[in-house]
Amino acid sequence: MKNIKYILFALVCILFSSCMGDSYADPNLDESPYGNNALTETNVITIAQLKAKYSSVISNSGMEQVTDDIQIKGIITGNDIQGNIYNEVAIQDATGAFLICIAQGGLYGYLPVGQEVLVDLKGLYVGAYGMQGEIGTPYTSASGSTYVSRMSRALWDQHYKLIGTADTSKVVSEIFNVSKLKDANYLAANCGKLMTIKNVKLKVADGKAVFAPNDGTVTLTANCANRELSGYSSSNIVVRTSTYADFANDVMPTEAVDITGIFTRFRSTWQILLRSTADIAKAN
């Protein structure tokens, strides 16, 4: 009797598996499980062209929905791997860089540095916060101000496609030209890029001071501490660190260093966002 039950059970399993058909075929391992694999490269423009197209929107810290069938393609140069870049990634091509705002944590898991991405812009919003170019969706603050901000993960999933696998050899930091520190055109063209400022010192580093203390000893803006560089005005350039960054309570180095990061802007001020502790190296 038991044998008959086992045989009937096996026949039922075979019947159900045959009914599943092709819709339950093995997954295509050549396709990424992330994003929209149906996207194809059509009407790809450079990031410089995107900036030019929306220059007035960006310069006025406004936003505008993209109604044209246009795309950009670039390499991820910065993400949230150590918590200092929050809910956004930096994308860069040979002509410039932009930030993409996404309401999701752990972006580094599928958008690592060196990953090439195709982004379909139609339906998304291009704008700026503090004149820093961003891609996302509208957000209205408690005070009634509206600006471009983080899109939902579901919306983002419809608008990007991963191209190949991450290749960090494609990520090369550009040397920041300190002679153009106050050059408005240089700022507009390069904000958002991965860059390195050479041979500088953190002004208040004394062997005890940390990057972003949350104890009231440092004035914070949006839970971030802006640290000055010796010899430079804080109105021109700062190192900006979130109190939520993994290295927020690391002691700042006192020696001369080379600082790499995503060089964003807030109006006329350069704000360097470290991606990780590896972005600070002894000056050479």
PDB file of C-alpha atoms in Angstrom:
ATOM      1  CA  MET A   1       0.000   0.000   0.000  1.00  0.00           C
ATOM      2  CA  LYS A   2       2.843   2.377   0.883  1.00  0.00           C
ATOM      3  CA  ASN A   3       4.525   1.643  -2.436  1.00  0.00           C
ATOM      4  CA  ILE A   4       1.339   2.532  -4.305  1.00  0.00           C
ATOM      5  CA  LYS A   5       1.170   5.883  -2.445  1.00  0.00           C
ATOM      6  CA  TYR A   6       4.760   6.676  -3.357  1.00  0.00           C
ATOM      7  CA  ILE A   7       4.150   5.832  -6.990  1.00  0.00           C
ATOM      8  CA  LEU A   8       1.039   8.036  -7.106  1.00  0.00           C
ATOM      9  CA  PHE A   9       2.926  10.877  -5.452  1.00  0.00           C
ATOM     10  CA  ALA A  10       5.733  10.616  -8.008  1.00  0.00           C
ATOM     11  CA  LEU A  11       3.225  10.639 -10.880  1.00  0.00           C
ATOM     12  CA  VAL A  12       1.585  13.795  -9.479  1.00  0.00           C
ATOM     13  CA  CYS A  13       4.981  15.521  -9.245  1.00  0.00           C
ATOM     14  CA  ILE A  14       5.770  14.600 -12.842  1.00  0.00           C
ATOM     15  CA  LEU A  15       2.360  15.883 -13.945  1.00  0.00           C
ATOM     16  CA  PHE A  16       2.834  19.241 -12.210  1.00  0.00           C
ATOM     17  CA  SER A  17       6.367  19.698 -13.504  1.00  0.00           C
ATOM     18  CA  SER A  18       5.217  19.022 -17.060  1.00  0.00           C
ATOM     19  CA  CYS A  19       2.411  21.584 -16.678  1.00  0.00           C
ATOM     20  CA  MET A  20       4.889  24.290 -15.693  1.00  0.00           C
ATOM     21  CA  GLY A  21       6.149  24.434 -19.261  1.00  0.00           C
ATOM     22  CA  ASP A  22       8.642  26.931 -20.592  1.00  0.00           C
ATOM     23  CA  SER A  23       7.628  29.654 -18.140  1.00  0.00           C
ATOM     24  CA  TYR A  24       9.570  27.778 -15.480  1.00  0.00           C
ATOM     25  CA  ALA A  25      12.652  27.270 -17.593  1.00  0.00           C
ATOM     26  CA  ASP A  26      16.101  27.661 -16.108  1.00  0.00           C
ATOM     27  CA  PRO A  27      17.092  31.300 -15.544  1.00  0.00           C
ATOM     28  CA  ASN A  28      19.304  33.044 -18.079  1.00  0.00           C
ATOM     29  CA  LEU A  29      22.589  33.292 -16.231  1.00  0.00           C
ATOM     30  CA  ASP A  30      23.938  35.728 -18.835  1.00  0.00           C
ATOM     31  CA  GLU A  31      21.495  38.406 -17.679  1.00  0.00           C
ATOM     32  CA  SER A  32      21.848  40.458 -14.523  1.00  0.00           C
ATOM     33  CA  PRO A  33      19.131  39.882 -11.898  1.00  0.00           C
ATOM     34  CA  TYR A  34      19.153  43.662 -11.348  1.00  0.00           C
ATOM     35  CA  GLY A  35      17.608  46.465 -13.359  1.00  0.00           C
ATOM     36  CA  ASN A  36      15.826  46.374 -16.696  1.00  0.00           C
ATOM     37  CA  ASN A  37      17.561  44.016 -19.108  1.00  0.00           C
ATOM     38  CA  ALA A  38      15.124  44.995 -21.869  1.00  0.00           C
ATOM     39  CA  LEU A  39      16.783  48.400 -22.248  1.00  0.00           C
ATOM     40  CA  THR A  40      18.882  48.939 -25.364  1.00  0.00           C
ATOM     41  CA  GLU A  41      21.231  51.774 -26.227  1.00  0.00           C
ATOM     42  CA  THR A  42      19.266  54.364 -28.190  1.00  0.00           C
ATOM     43  CA  ASN A  43      19.781  58.122 -28.220  1.00  0.00           C
ATOM     44  CA  VAL A  44      22.662  58.000 -25.752  1.00  0.00           C
ATOM     45  CA  ILE A  45      24.017  61.461 -24.983  1.00  0.00           C
ATOM     46  CA  THR A  46      27.070  62.466 -22.975  1.00  0.00           C
ATOM     47  CA  ILE A  47      26.820  63.813 -19.463  1.00  0.00           C
ATOM     48  CA  ALA A  48      28.227  67.119 -20.728  1.00  0.00           C
ATOM     49  CA  GLN A  49      25.362  67.264 -23.235  1.00  0.00           C
ATOM     50  CA  LEU A  50      22.884  66.493 -20.453  1.00  0.00           C
ATOM     51  CA  LYS A  51      24.317  69.330 -18.368  1.00  0.00           C
ATOM     52  CA  ALA A  52      24.106  71.705 -21.319  1.00  0.00           C
ATOM     53  CA  LYS A  53      20.525  70.689 -22.101  1.00  0.00           C
ATOM     54  CA  TYR A  54      19.406  71.423 -18.539  1.00  0.00           C
ATOM     55  CA  SER A  55      21.930  74.142 -17.700  1.00  0.00           C
ATOM     56  CA  SER A  56      19.365  76.742 -16.657  1.00  0.00           C
ATOM     57  CA  VAL A  57      17.521  74.223 -14.484  1.00  0.00           C
ATOM     58  CA  ILE A  58      20.745  73.171 -12.781  1.00  0.00           C
ATOM     59  CA  SER A  59      22.085  76.701 -12.282  1.00  0.00           C
ATOM     60  CA  ASN A  60      18.801  77.694 -10.633  1.00  0.00           C
ATOM     61  CA  SER A  61      18.668  74.545  -8.477  1.00  0.00           C
ATOM     62  CA  GLY A  62      15.365  73.672 -10.125  1.00  0.00           C
ATOM     63  CA  MET A  63      14.144  70.482 -11.750  1.00  0.00           C
ATOM     64  CA  GLU A  64      12.448  69.353 -14.937  1.00  0.00           C
ATOM     65  CA  GLN A  65      10.997  66.047 -16.047  1.00  0.00           C
ATOM     66  CA  VAL A  66      12.708  64.448 -19.026  1.00  0.00           C
ATOM     67  CA  THR A  67      10.217  64.002 -21.854  1.00  0.00           C
ATOM     68  CA  ASP A  68      12.683  63.060 -24.604  1.00  0.00           C
ATOM     69  CA  ASP A  69      13.870  59.513 -25.298  1.00  0.00           C
ATOM     70  CA  ILE A  70      17.428  60.093 -24.117  1.00  0.00           C
ATOM     71  CA  GLN A  71      19.877  57.990 -22.155  1.00  0.00           C
ATOM     72  CA  ILE A  72      23.265  58.380 -20.536  1.00  0.00           C
ATOM     73  CA  LYS A  73      25.928  55.769 -20.020  1.00  0.00           C
ATOM     74  CA  GLY A  74      28.778  55.885 -17.558  1.00  0.00           C
ATOM     75  CA  ILE A  75      30.860  54.269 -14.840  1.00  0.00           C
ATOM     76  CA  ILE A  76      29.935  54.244 -11.160  1.00  0.00           C
ATOM     77  CA  THR A  77      32.678  56.127  -9.297  1.00  0.00           C
ATOM     78  CA  GLY A  78      31.097  56.499  -5.854  1.00  0.00           C
ATOM     79  CA  ASN A  79      28.514  54.700  -3.722  1.00  0.00           C
ATOM     80  CA  ASP A  80      27.468  54.103  -0.119  1.00  0.00           C
ATOM     81  CA  ILE A  81      30.013  51.429   0.739  1.00  0.00           C
ATOM     82  CA  GLN A  82      31.087  53.145   3.992  1.00  0.00           C
ATOM     83  CA  GLY A  83      28.028  55.278   4.598  1.00  0.00           C
ATOM     84  CA  ASN A  84      29.337  58.715   3.678  1.00  0.00           C
ATOM     85  CA  ILE A  85      27.416  58.870   0.413  1.00  0.00           C
ATOM     86  CA  TYR A  86      23.754  58.337   1.262  1.00  0.00           C
ATOM     87  CA  ASN A  87      21.011  57.127  -1.082  1.00  0.00           C
ATOM     88  CA  GLU A  88      22.891  58.105  -4.214  1.00  0.00           C
ATOM     89  CA  VAL A  89      25.652  57.077  -6.564  1.00  0.00           C
ATOM     90  CA  ALA A  90      28.010  59.092  -8.738  1.00  0.00           C
ATOM     91  CA  ILE A  91      28.112  58.248 -12.434  1.00  0.00           C
ATOM     92  CA  GLN A  92      30.794  59.577 -14.762  1.00  0.00           C
ATOM     93  CA  ASP A  93      31.738  59.419 -18.424  1.00  0.00           C
ATOM     94  CA  ALA A  94      34.597  61.018 -20.317  1.00  0.00           C
ATOM     95  CA  THR A  95      32.811  64.393 -20.348  1.00  0.00           C
ATOM     96  CA  GLY A  96      31.471  64.890 -16.827  1.00  0.00           C
ATOM     97  CA  ALA A  97      29.605  63.473 -13.847  1.00  0.00           C
ATOM     98  CA  PHE A  98      26.163  63.440 -12.262  1.00  0.00           C
ATOM     99  CA  LEU A  99      24.570  62.109  -9.085  1.00  0.00           C
ATOM    100  CA  ILE A 100      21.691  59.616  -9.244  1.00  0.00           C
ATOM    101  CA  CYS A 101      19.415  59.703  -6.188  1.00  0.00           C
ATOM    102  CA  ILE A 102      17.877  56.364  -5.128  1.00  0.00           C
ATOM    103  CA  ALA A 103      15.873  55.652  -1.967  1.00  0.00           C
ATOM    104  CA  GLN A 104      17.727  52.465  -1.131  1.00  0.00           C
ATOM    105  CA  GLY A 105      20.573  51.359   1.067  1.00  0.00           C
ATOM    106  CA  GLY A 106      23.314  48.919   0.128  1.00  0.00           C
ATOM    107  CA  LEU A 107      23.685  50.358  -3.366  1.00  0.00           C
ATOM    108  CA  TYR A 108      27.327  49.286  -3.413  1.00  0.00           C
ATOM    109  CA  GLY A 109      26.146  45.669  -3.566  1.00  0.00           C
ATOM    110  CA  TYR A 110      24.967  45.900  -7.172  1.00  0.00           C
ATOM    111  CA  LEU A 111      26.424  49.271  -8.183  1.00  0.00           C
ATOM    112  CA  PRO A 112      30.073  48.822  -7.208  1.00  0.00           C
ATOM    113  CA  VAL A 113      32.760  51.259  -8.275  1.00  0.00           C
ATOM    114  CA  GLY A 114      33.719  50.387 -11.839  1.00  0.00           C
ATOM    115  CA  GLN A 115      30.280  49.151 -12.887  1.00  0.00           C
ATOM    116  CA  GLU A 116      29.110  50.518 -16.242  1.00  0.00           C
ATOM    117  CA  VAL A 117      25.441  51.530 -16.323  1.00  0.00           C
ATOM    118  CA  LEU A 118      22.962  52.570 -18.993  1.00  0.00           C
ATOM    119  CA  VAL A 119      20.284  54.941 -17.673  1.00  0.00           C
ATOM    120  CA  ASP A 120      17.015  55.675 -19.476  1.00  0.00           C
ATOM    121  CA  LEU A 121      16.118  59.243 -18.479  1.00  0.00           C
ATOM    122  CA  LYS A 122      12.631  59.612 -19.947  1.00  0.00           C
ATOM    123  CA  GLY A 123      10.158  60.105 -17.112  1.00  0.00           C
ATOM    124  CA  LEU A 124      12.817  60.893 -14.515  1.00  0.00           C
ATOM    125  CA  TYR A 125      13.704  64.389 -13.330  1.00  0.00           C
ATOM    126  CA  VAL A 126      16.932  66.278 -13.910  1.00  0.00           C
ATOM    127  CA  GLY A 127      17.703  69.082 -11.517  1.00  0.00           C
ATOM    128  CA  ALA A 128      20.045  70.233  -8.813  1.00  0.00           C
ATOM    129  CA  TYR A 129      20.415  70.791  -5.110  1.00  0.00           C
ATOM    130  CA  GLY A 130      22.775  73.665  -4.387  1.00  0.00           C
ATOM    131  CA  MET A 131      23.573  73.637  -8.121  1.00  0.00           C
ATOM    132  CA  GLN A 132      24.858  70.051  -7.953  1.00  0.00           C
ATOM    133  CA  GLY A 133      23.356  68.120 -10.864  1.00  0.00           C
ATOM    134  CA  GLU A 134      21.133  65.225  -9.795  1.00  0.00           C
ATOM    135  CA  ILE A 135      18.751  62.715 -11.359  1.00  0.00           C
ATOM    136  CA  GLY A 136      15.720  61.553  -9.371  1.00  0.00           C
ATOM    137  CA  THR A 137      12.142  62.541  -8.608  1.00  0.00           C
ATOM    138  CA  PRO A 138      10.524  65.583  -6.935  1.00  0.00           C
ATOM    139  CA  TYR A 139      10.599  66.038  -3.171  1.00  0.00           C
ATOM    140  CA  THR A 140       8.871  68.704  -1.102  1.00  0.00           C
ATOM    141  CA  SER A 141      10.409  69.569   2.263  1.00  0.00           C
ATOM    142  CA  ALA A 142       8.519  70.471   5.419  1.00  0.00           C
ATOM    143  CA  SER A 143       9.137  74.142   4.635  1.00  0.00           C
ATOM    144  CA  GLY A 144       7.512  73.774   1.225  1.00  0.00           C
ATOM    145  CA  SER A 145      10.687  73.821  -0.846  1.00  0.00           C
ATOM    146  CA  THR A 146      10.646  71.431  -3.806  1.00  0.00           C
ATOM    147  CA  TYR A 147      13.739  69.930  -5.383  1.00  0.00           C
ATOM    148  CA  VAL A 148      14.938  66.782  -7.111  1.00  0.00           C
ATOM    149  CA  SER A 149      15.585  63.921  -4.707  1.00  0.00           C
ATOM    150  CA  ARG A 150      15.547  60.156  -4.254  1.00  0.00           C
ATOM    151  CA  MET A 151      13.473  57.973  -6.571  1.00  0.00           C
ATOM    152  CA  SER A 152      11.938  54.726  -5.338  1.00  0.00           C
ATOM    153  CA  ARG A 153      13.781  51.482  -5.904  1.00  0.00           C
ATOM    154  CA  ALA A 154      10.889  50.229  -8.059  1.00  0.00           C
ATOM    155  CA  LEU A 155      11.155  53.258 -10.344  1.00  0.00           C
ATOM    156  CA  TRP A 156      14.928  53.000 -10.535  1.00  0.00           C
ATOM    157  CA  ASP A 157      14.674  49.327 -11.496  1.00  0.00           C
ATOM    158  CA  GLN A 158      12.786  50.333 -14.640  1.00  0.00           C
ATOM    159  CA  HIS A 159      15.367  52.884 -15.726  1.00  0.00           C
ATOM    160  CA  TYR A 160      18.787  51.262 -15.605  1.00  0.00           C
ATOM    161  CA  LYS A 161      20.692  48.367 -17.068  1.00  0.00           C
ATOM    162  CA  LEU A 162      24.027  46.983 -15.919  1.00  0.00           C
ATOM    163  CA  ILE A 163      26.603  46.590 -18.676  1.00  0.00           C
ATOM    164  CA  GLY A 164      29.118  43.831 -18.106  1.00  0.00           C
ATOM    165  CA  THR A 165      30.790  43.479 -14.741  1.00  0.00           C
ATOM    166  CA  ALA A 166      32.584  46.014 -12.579  1.00  0.00           C
ATOM    167  CA  ASP A 167      36.060  46.932 -13.755  1.00  0.00           C
ATOM    168  CA  THR A 168      37.927  49.234 -11.390  1.00  0.00           C
ATOM    169  CA  SER A 169      40.673  49.749 -13.978  1.00  0.00           C
ATOM    170  CA  LYS A 170      38.199  52.040 -15.758  1.00  0.00           C
ATOM    171  CA  VAL A 171      38.006  54.304 -12.702  1.00  0.00           C
ATOM    172  CA  VAL A 172      40.760  56.903 -12.720  1.00  0.00           C
ATOM    173  CA  SER A 173      40.724  59.865 -10.357  1.00  0.00           C
ATOM    174  CA  GLU A 174      41.428  63.234 -11.963  1.00  0.00           C
ATOM    175  CA  ILE A 175      43.823  65.622 -10.233  1.00  0.00           C
ATOM    176  CA  PHE A 176      41.962  68.651  -8.901  1.00  0.00           C
ATOM    177  CA  ASN A 177      43.329  71.895 -10.329  1.00  0.00           C
ATOM    178  CA  VAL A 178      43.719  74.131  -7.273  1.00  0.00           C
ATOM    179  CA  SER A 179      44.495  77.119  -9.505  1.00  0.00           C
ATOM    180  CA  LYS A 180      40.867  76.917 -10.672  1.00  0.00           C
ATOM    181  CA  LEU A 181      39.395  76.622  -7.202  1.00  0.00           C
ATOM    182  CA  LYS A 182      37.210  79.710  -7.693  1.00  0.00           C
ATOM    183  CA  ASP A 183      36.624  79.266 -11.424  1.00  0.00           C
ATOM    184  CA  ALA A 184      32.845  79.039 -11.947  1.00  0.00           C
ATOM    185  CA  ASN A 185      33.190  77.251 -15.283  1.00  0.00           C
ATOM    186  CA  TYR A 186      35.589  74.676 -13.828  1.00  0.00           C
ATOM    187  CA  LEU A 187      33.188  74.094 -10.943  1.00  0.00           C
ATOM    188  CA  ALA A 188      30.185  73.607 -13.237  1.00  0.00           C
ATOM    189  CA  ALA A 189      32.018  71.268 -15.595  1.00  0.00           C
ATOM    190  CA  ASN A 190      33.650  69.066 -12.964  1.00  0.00           C
ATOM    191  CA  CYS A 191      31.302  68.892  -9.969  1.00  0.00           C
ATOM    192  CA  GLY A 192      30.331  65.308  -9.220  1.00  0.00           C
ATOM    193  CA  LYS A 193      33.604  63.886 -10.538  1.00  0.00           C
ATOM    194  CA  LEU A 194      36.011  61.556  -8.790  1.00  0.00           C
ATOM    195  CA  MET A 195      39.026  63.767  -8.143  1.00  0.00           C
ATOM    196  CA  THR A 196      42.113  64.052  -5.942  1.00  0.00           C
ATOM    197  CA  ILE A 197      43.489  67.132  -4.238  1.00  0.00           C
ATOM    198  CA  LYS A 198      47.197  66.702  -3.570  1.00  0.00           C
ATOM    199  CA  ASN A 199      49.368  67.527  -0.589  1.00  0.00           C
ATOM    200  CA  VAL A 200      46.900  69.164   1.797  1.00  0.00           C
ATOM    201  CA  LYS A 201      46.355  69.172   5.555  1.00  0.00           C
ATOM    202  CA  LEU A 202      43.135  69.074   7.546  1.00  0.00           C
ATOM    203  CA  LYS A 203      43.134  72.343   9.453  1.00  0.00           C
ATOM    204  CA  VAL A 204      41.981  71.235  12.900  1.00  0.00           C
ATOM    205  CA  ALA A 205      43.678  67.822  12.896  1.00  0.00           C
ATOM    206  CA  ASP A 206      45.610  67.546  16.156  1.00  0.00           C
ATOM    207  CA  GLY A 207      45.878  63.822  16.739  1.00  0.00           C
ATOM    208  CA  LYS A 208      42.550  63.761  18.606  1.00  0.00           C
ATOM    209  CA  ALA A 209      39.942  65.487  16.432  1.00  0.00           C
ATOM    210  CA  VAL A 210      37.744  63.117  14.422  1.00  0.00           C
ATOM    211  CA  PHE A 211      36.026  63.631  11.084  1.00  0.00           C
ATOM    212  CA  ALA A 212      32.401  63.968  12.174  1.00  0.00           C
ATOM    213  CA  PRO A 213      31.707  63.871  15.915  1.00  0.00           C
ATOM    214  CA  ASN A 214      28.083  63.912  16.990  1.00  0.00           C
ATOM    215  CA  ASP A 215      28.698  65.284  20.466  1.00  0.00           C
ATOM    216  CA  GLY A 216      28.002  68.965  19.908  1.00  0.00           C
ATOM    217  CA  THR A 217      31.641  69.964  19.571  1.00  0.00           C
ATOM    218  CA  VAL A 218      31.259  70.648  15.841  1.00  0.00           C
ATOM    219  CA  THR A 219      28.505  72.506  14.009  1.00  0.00           C
ATOM    220  CA  LEU A 220      26.677  70.034  11.781  1.00  0.00           C
ATOM    221  CA  THR A 221      24.639  70.685   8.648  1.00  0.00           C
ATOM    222  CA  ALA A 222      22.281  67.873   7.635  1.00  0.00           C
ATOM    223  CA  ASN A 223      24.153  65.564  10.043  1.00  0.00           C
ATOM    224  CA  CYS A 224      27.467  66.298   8.345  1.00  0.00           C
ATOM    225  CA  ALA A 225      30.653  68.016   9.470  1.00  0.00           C
ATOM    226  CA  ASN A 226      32.520  70.269   7.064  1.00  0.00           C
ATOM    227  CA  ARG A 227      36.257  70.175   7.718  1.00  0.00           C
ATOM    228  CA  GLU A 228      38.537  72.928   6.422  1.00  0.00           C
ATOM    229  CA  LEU A 229      41.823  72.422   4.631  1.00  0.00           C
ATOM    230  CA  SER A 230      44.808  74.474   5.781  1.00  0.00           C
ATOM    231  CA  GLY A 231      45.401  77.407   3.476  1.00  0.00           C
ATOM    232  CA  TYR A 232      41.931  77.271   1.925  1.00  0.00           C
ATOM    233  CA  SER A 233      38.739  79.067   2.870  1.00  0.00           C
ATOM    234  CA  SER A 234      35.783  76.933   3.929  1.00  0.00           C
ATOM    235  CA  SER A 235      33.675  79.015   1.563  1.00  0.00           C
ATOM    236  CA  ASN A 236      35.667  77.522  -1.315  1.00  0.00           C
ATOM    237  CA  ILE A 237      36.349  73.886  -0.366  1.00  0.00           C
ATOM    238  CA  VAL A 238      35.661  71.478   2.532  1.00  0.00           C
ATOM    239  CA  VAL A 239      35.838  67.781   3.326  1.00  0.00           C
ATOM    240  CA  ARG A 240      32.261  66.789   4.159  1.00  0.00           C
ATOM    241  CA  THR A 241      31.637  63.751   6.360  1.00  0.00           C
ATOM    242  CA  SER A 242      28.371  62.294   7.605  1.00  0.00           C
ATOM    243  CA  THR A 243      28.032  61.388  11.272  1.00  0.00           C
ATOM    244  CA  TYR A 244      26.677  58.066   9.942  1.00  0.00           C
ATOM    245  CA  ALA A 245      29.836  57.269   7.962  1.00  0.00           C
ATOM    246  CA  ASP A 246      31.748  54.220   9.171  1.00  0.00           C
ATOM    247  CA  PHE A 247      34.794  56.453   9.664  1.00  0.00           C
ATOM    248  CA  ALA A 248      32.983  59.407  11.280  1.00  0.00           C
ATOM    249  CA  ASN A 249      34.847  58.889  14.553  1.00  0.00           C
ATOM    250  CA  ASP A 250      38.230  58.111  13.042  1.00  0.00           C
ATOM    251  CA  VAL A 251      40.969  60.518  14.068  1.00  0.00           C
ATOM    252  CA  MET A 252      41.916  62.839  11.235  1.00  0.00           C
ATOM    253  CA  PRO A 253      45.508  62.534   9.997  1.00  0.00           C
ATOM    254  CA  THR A 254      47.819  65.369  10.977  1.00  0.00           C
ATOM    255  CA  GLU A 255      50.334  64.922   8.160  1.00  0.00           C
ATOM    256  CA  ALA A 256      50.057  66.119   4.570  1.00  0.00           C
ATOM    257  CA  VAL A 257      47.750  63.866   2.578  1.00  0.00           C
ATOM    258  CA  ASP A 258      46.262  63.328  -0.865  1.00  0.00           C
ATOM    259  CA  ILE A 259      42.464  63.322  -0.593  1.00  0.00           C
ATOM    260  CA  THR A 260      40.338  61.523  -3.175  1.00  0.00           C
ATOM    261  CA  GLY A 261      36.562  61.619  -3.285  1.00  0.00           C
ATOM    262  CA  ILE A 262      33.474  62.697  -5.149  1.00  0.00           C
ATOM    263  CA  PHE A 263      33.919  66.451  -5.580  1.00  0.00           C
ATOM    264  CA  THR A 264      30.364  67.726  -5.307  1.00  0.00           C
ATOM    265  CA  ARG A 265      29.281  71.314  -4.908  1.00  0.00           C
ATOM    266  CA  PHE A 266      26.938  73.353  -2.771  1.00  0.00           C
ATOM    267  CA  ARG A 267      26.539  76.566  -4.722  1.00  0.00           C
ATOM    268  CA  SER A 268      30.095  77.960  -5.019  1.00  0.00           C
ATOM    269  CA  THR A 269      31.696  75.604  -2.476  1.00  0.00           C
ATOM    270  CA  TRP A 270      33.452  72.369  -3.351  1.00  0.00           C
ATOM    271  CA  GLN A 271      32.412  69.554  -1.003  1.00  0.00           C
ATOM    272  CA  ILE A 272      34.646  66.488  -1.031  1.00  0.00           C
ATOM    273  CA  LEU A 273      32.787  63.283  -0.165  1.00  0.00           C
ATOM    274  CA  LEU A 274      35.150  60.520   0.891  1.00  0.00           C
ATOM    275  CA  ARG A 275      33.930  57.106  -0.248  1.00  0.00           C
ATOM    276  CA  SER A 276      36.017  55.177   2.273  1.00  0.00           C
ATOM    277  CA  THR A 277      39.075  55.529   4.484  1.00  0.00           C
ATOM    278  CA  ALA A 278      41.150  54.385   1.498  1.00  0.00           C
ATOM    279  CA  ASP A 279      40.483  57.780  -0.095  1.00  0.00           C
ATOM    280  CA  ILE A 280      43.032  59.440   2.203  1.00  0.00           C
ATOM    281  CA  ALA A 281      46.646  58.601   1.550  1.00  0.00           C
ATOM    282  CA  LYS A 282      49.960  60.035   2.684  1.00  0.00           C
ATOM    283  CA  ALA A 283      51.046  62.768   0.262  1.00  0.00           C
ATOM    284  CA  ASN A 284      53.683  61.767  -2.238  1.00  0.00           C
TER     285      ASN A 284
END
